[in-house]
Amino acid sequence: MSIEFLITSMIVILLPGTGVLYTLAVGLGRGFRASVVAAVGCTFGIVPHMIASIVGLAALLHTSAVAFQIIKYAGVAYLLYMAWNILREGGALDVSADQKPQSVWKTARTGTLINVLNPKLSLFFLAFLPQFVPATAANPTAMMVMLALVFMALTFLVFVLYGASAALARDYVISRPAVMAWLRRSFAAAFGVLGLRLAFAER
């Protein structure tokens, strides 16, 4: 495994995307433990894309306009749903001291779906992983699996740190309703913008 792979992976993971936004929102709204669950969900959402890229299914998304559009618009709809869910009272970014805990399953499921319904992730893996597999590798498939697992582990660790940072700011947010209102609108707008960007994305 090369240092270039680790550096490139960290740059990609640190860039704010839907998974990062969701983990931050959960950390602010539900606390650190819930943000870890969200990080687990987002990380597992990578698995289908990893498998697709390794067995070549991602190539179908690249060549089939219909398959790509179906998955793309499912992802757009889910991102817009997340934007609405954050804006509404009692939604994903509802912050209060006496808030009822959300089920672990629901938190993880949402994080998983956010990444599963992003077709660009499959195309990213298709273009990203092969670059770091030497032509002389004895077992290229096994090496791609190892690289993908390292990428997932880095994703989980970075997302946990994001969630911990958000959880640390939770008490400050709870005591300042105006800040909470601004954050809710900002997160909703971010999910909406990401949804629109995906809607106009080309293969």
Short mmCIF file of C-alpha atoms in Angstrom, two decimals:
data_model
loop_
_atom_site.label_atom_id
_atom_site.label_comp_id
_atom_site.label_asym_id
_atom_site.label_seq_id
_atom_site.Cartn_x
_atom_site.Cartn_y
_atom_site.Cartn_z
CA MET A 1 0.00 0.00 0.00
CA SER A 2 1.45 3.36 -1.03
CA ILE A 3 1.56 6.60 0.92
CA GLU A 4 -0.05 8.21 -2.15
CA PHE A 5 -3.12 6.03 -1.65
CA LEU A 6 -3.41 7.05 2.01
CA ILE A 7 -2.98 10.75 1.26
CA THR A 8 -5.47 10.68 -1.63
CA SER A 9 -7.98 8.74 0.47
CA MET A 10 -7.73 11.22 3.35
CA ILE A 11 -8.25 14.18 1.00
CA VAL A 12 -11.34 12.54 -0.50
CA ILE A 13 -12.76 11.55 2.90
CA LEU A 14 -12.16 14.94 4.53
CA LEU A 15 -14.04 16.79 1.79
CA PRO A 16 -17.54 17.65 3.07
CA GLY A 17 -20.09 15.38 1.40
CA THR A 18 -23.44 13.88 2.28
CA GLY A 19 -21.97 11.40 4.77
CA VAL A 20 -20.02 14.10 6.58
CA LEU A 21 -23.06 16.37 6.73
CA TYR A 22 -25.24 13.59 8.09
CA THR A 23 -22.71 12.60 10.76
CA LEU A 24 -22.33 16.24 11.83
CA ALA A 25 -26.09 16.67 11.97
CA VAL A 26 -26.51 13.55 14.11
CA GLY A 27 -23.66 14.61 16.40
CA LEU A 28 -25.30 17.98 16.97
CA GLY A 29 -28.79 16.61 17.29
CA ARG A 30 -28.25 13.33 19.14
CA GLY A 31 -24.79 13.37 20.68
CA PHE A 32 -21.56 11.43 20.27
CA ARG A 33 -22.86 7.85 20.53
CA ALA A 34 -25.47 8.47 17.86
CA SER A 35 -22.83 10.09 15.62
CA VAL A 36 -20.71 6.90 15.88
CA VAL A 37 -23.74 4.89 14.75
CA ALA A 38 -24.20 7.34 11.86
CA ALA A 39 -20.52 6.91 10.95
CA VAL A 40 -20.97 3.13 10.95
CA GLY A 41 -23.99 3.46 8.65
CA CYS A 42 -22.20 5.78 6.23
CA THR A 43 -19.19 3.45 6.17
CA PHE A 44 -21.34 0.39 5.40
CA GLY A 45 -22.98 2.41 2.63
CA ILE A 46 -19.64 2.18 0.83
CA VAL A 47 -19.75 -1.65 0.66
CA PRO A 48 -22.14 -1.98 -2.35
CA HIS A 49 -20.02 0.49 -4.33
CA MET A 50 -16.84 -1.33 -3.36
CA ILE A 51 -18.29 -4.66 -4.50
CA ALA A 52 -19.68 -3.13 -7.68
CA SER A 53 -16.35 -1.63 -8.66
CA ILE A 54 -14.40 -4.81 -7.90
CA VAL A 55 -16.67 -7.14 -9.89
CA GLY A 56 -17.14 -4.62 -12.68
CA LEU A 57 -20.77 -3.70 -12.09
CA ALA A 58 -19.84 -0.03 -11.83
CA ALA A 59 -19.01 -0.18 -15.53
CA LEU A 60 -22.73 -0.77 -16.13
CA LEU A 61 -23.53 2.56 -14.50
CA HIS A 62 -20.94 4.19 -16.71
CA THR A 63 -22.31 2.70 -19.93
CA SER A 64 -26.03 2.39 -19.19
CA ALA A 65 -27.84 5.72 -19.09
CA VAL A 66 -31.02 4.13 -17.73
CA ALA A 67 -29.32 2.37 -14.80
CA PHE A 68 -27.38 5.48 -13.90
CA GLN A 69 -30.45 7.75 -14.07
CA ILE A 70 -32.58 5.41 -11.93
CA ILE A 71 -30.02 5.30 -9.11
CA LYS A 72 -29.19 8.98 -9.50
CA TYR A 73 -32.76 10.21 -9.11
CA ALA A 74 -33.39 7.86 -6.20
CA GLY A 75 -30.38 9.52 -4.55
CA VAL A 76 -31.65 13.00 -5.42
CA ALA A 77 -35.05 12.24 -3.89
CA TYR A 78 -33.44 10.95 -0.71
CA LEU A 79 -31.17 13.98 -0.34
CA LEU A 80 -34.13 16.33 -0.80
CA TYR A 81 -36.04 14.27 1.77
CA MET A 82 -33.11 14.72 4.17
CA ALA A 83 -33.20 18.48 3.58
CA TRP A 84 -36.91 18.55 4.45
CA ASN A 85 -36.38 16.25 7.43
CA ILE A 86 -33.74 18.56 8.87
CA LEU A 87 -35.91 21.66 8.44
CA ARG A 88 -39.00 20.26 10.14
CA GLU A 89 -39.45 20.37 13.90
CA GLY A 90 -38.44 17.08 15.52
CA GLY A 91 -36.46 16.09 12.43
CA ALA A 92 -32.90 14.87 12.00
CA LEU A 93 -31.40 18.05 13.45
CA ASP A 94 -33.76 18.45 16.38
CA VAL A 95 -31.66 19.48 19.39
CA SER A 96 -33.01 19.60 22.93
CA ALA A 97 -31.77 18.53 26.32
CA ASP A 98 -34.70 16.15 26.93
CA GLN A 99 -34.83 14.68 23.44
CA LYS A 100 -35.97 11.08 23.07
CA PRO A 101 -33.24 8.85 21.61
CA GLN A 102 -33.65 7.67 18.03
CA SER A 103 -33.28 3.97 17.35
CA VAL A 104 -29.78 2.77 16.47
CA TRP A 105 -31.19 0.94 13.45
CA LYS A 106 -32.85 4.05 12.02
CA THR A 107 -29.75 6.20 12.48
CA ALA A 108 -27.48 3.61 10.83
CA ARG A 109 -29.99 2.86 8.06
CA THR A 110 -30.22 6.52 7.07
CA GLY A 111 -26.44 6.85 6.90
CA THR A 112 -26.19 3.69 4.81
CA LEU A 113 -28.87 4.80 2.35
CA ILE A 114 -27.25 8.21 1.89
CA ASN A 115 -24.13 6.53 0.48
CA VAL A 116 -25.81 3.58 -1.25
CA LEU A 117 -27.98 5.94 -3.32
CA ASN A 118 -25.02 7.88 -4.68
CA PRO A 119 -24.04 6.39 -8.07
CA LYS A 120 -21.00 8.67 -8.32
CA LEU A 121 -19.43 6.68 -5.48
CA SER A 122 -19.36 3.53 -7.64
CA LEU A 123 -17.78 5.44 -10.49
CA PHE A 124 -15.28 6.95 -8.05
CA PHE A 125 -14.20 3.49 -6.87
CA LEU A 126 -14.03 2.26 -10.46
CA ALA A 127 -11.60 5.06 -11.33
CA PHE A 128 -9.84 5.32 -7.95
CA LEU A 129 -8.88 1.82 -6.80
CA PRO A 130 -7.25 0.47 -10.00
CA GLN A 131 -4.75 3.36 -9.99
CA PHE A 132 -3.10 1.92 -6.89
CA VAL A 133 -2.94 -1.71 -8.03
CA PRO A 134 0.43 -2.45 -9.67
CA ALA A 135 0.32 -4.21 -13.03
CA THR A 136 2.60 -6.83 -11.54
CA ALA A 137 0.27 -7.62 -8.61
CA ALA A 138 -0.15 -11.39 -8.17
CA ASN A 139 -3.79 -11.04 -7.09
CA PRO A 140 -5.25 -7.67 -8.21
CA THR A 141 -8.74 -8.45 -6.86
CA ALA A 142 -7.45 -9.21 -3.36
CA MET A 143 -5.39 -6.02 -3.40
CA MET A 144 -8.41 -3.94 -4.46
CA VAL A 145 -10.42 -5.47 -1.62
CA MET A 146 -7.65 -4.59 0.84
CA LEU A 147 -7.44 -1.00 -0.44
CA ALA A 148 -11.21 -0.62 -0.26
CA LEU A 149 -11.26 -1.91 3.33
CA VAL A 150 -8.51 0.56 4.29
CA PHE A 151 -10.55 3.35 2.67
CA MET A 152 -13.60 2.28 4.70
CA ALA A 153 -11.58 2.19 7.94
CA LEU A 154 -10.24 5.69 7.29
CA THR A 155 -13.76 6.88 6.47
CA PHE A 156 -15.08 5.55 9.77
CA LEU A 157 -12.28 7.13 11.83
CA VAL A 158 -12.63 10.53 10.15
CA PHE A 159 -16.42 10.49 10.48
CA VAL A 160 -16.15 9.60 14.18
CA LEU A 161 -13.90 12.65 14.66
CA TYR A 162 -16.41 14.82 12.80
CA GLY A 163 -19.22 13.47 14.98
CA ALA A 164 -17.22 14.00 18.18
CA SER A 165 -16.53 17.62 17.21
CA ALA A 166 -20.23 18.21 16.55
CA ALA A 167 -21.21 16.53 19.83
CA LEU A 168 -18.83 18.80 21.75
CA ALA A 169 -20.68 21.82 20.35
CA ARG A 170 -24.10 20.37 21.24
CA ASP A 171 -24.49 22.08 24.65
CA TYR A 172 -23.57 25.42 23.10
CA VAL A 173 -26.20 24.91 20.41
CA ILE A 174 -28.89 23.82 22.89
CA SER A 175 -28.47 27.04 24.85
CA ARG A 176 -28.74 29.22 21.74
CA PRO A 177 -31.94 28.67 19.70
CA ALA A 178 -30.88 31.25 17.10
CA VAL A 179 -27.71 29.26 16.37
CA MET A 180 -29.80 26.10 16.07
CA ALA A 181 -32.15 27.73 13.59
CA TRP A 182 -29.21 28.92 11.50
CA LEU A 183 -27.59 25.48 11.56
CA ARG A 184 -30.86 23.77 10.61
CA ARG A 185 -31.29 26.03 7.59
CA SER A 186 -27.61 25.64 6.62
CA PHE A 187 -27.65 21.83 6.79
CA ALA A 188 -30.96 21.67 4.91
CA ALA A 189 -29.58 23.99 2.22
CA ALA A 190 -26.40 21.89 1.96
CA PHE A 191 -28.38 18.67 1.43
CA GLY A 192 -30.60 20.47 -1.08
CA VAL A 193 -27.60 21.77 -3.03
CA LEU A 194 -25.95 18.34 -3.04
CA GLY A 195 -29.23 16.86 -4.29
CA LEU A 196 -29.42 19.38 -7.12
CA ARG A 197 -25.78 18.81 -8.04
CA LEU A 198 -26.44 15.08 -8.25
CA ALA A 199 -29.56 15.74 -10.35
CA PHE A 200 -27.46 17.52 -12.98
CA ALA A 201 -24.49 15.13 -12.73
CA GLU A 202 -23.39 13.36 -15.88
CA ARG A 203 -21.93 9.88 -16.06
#
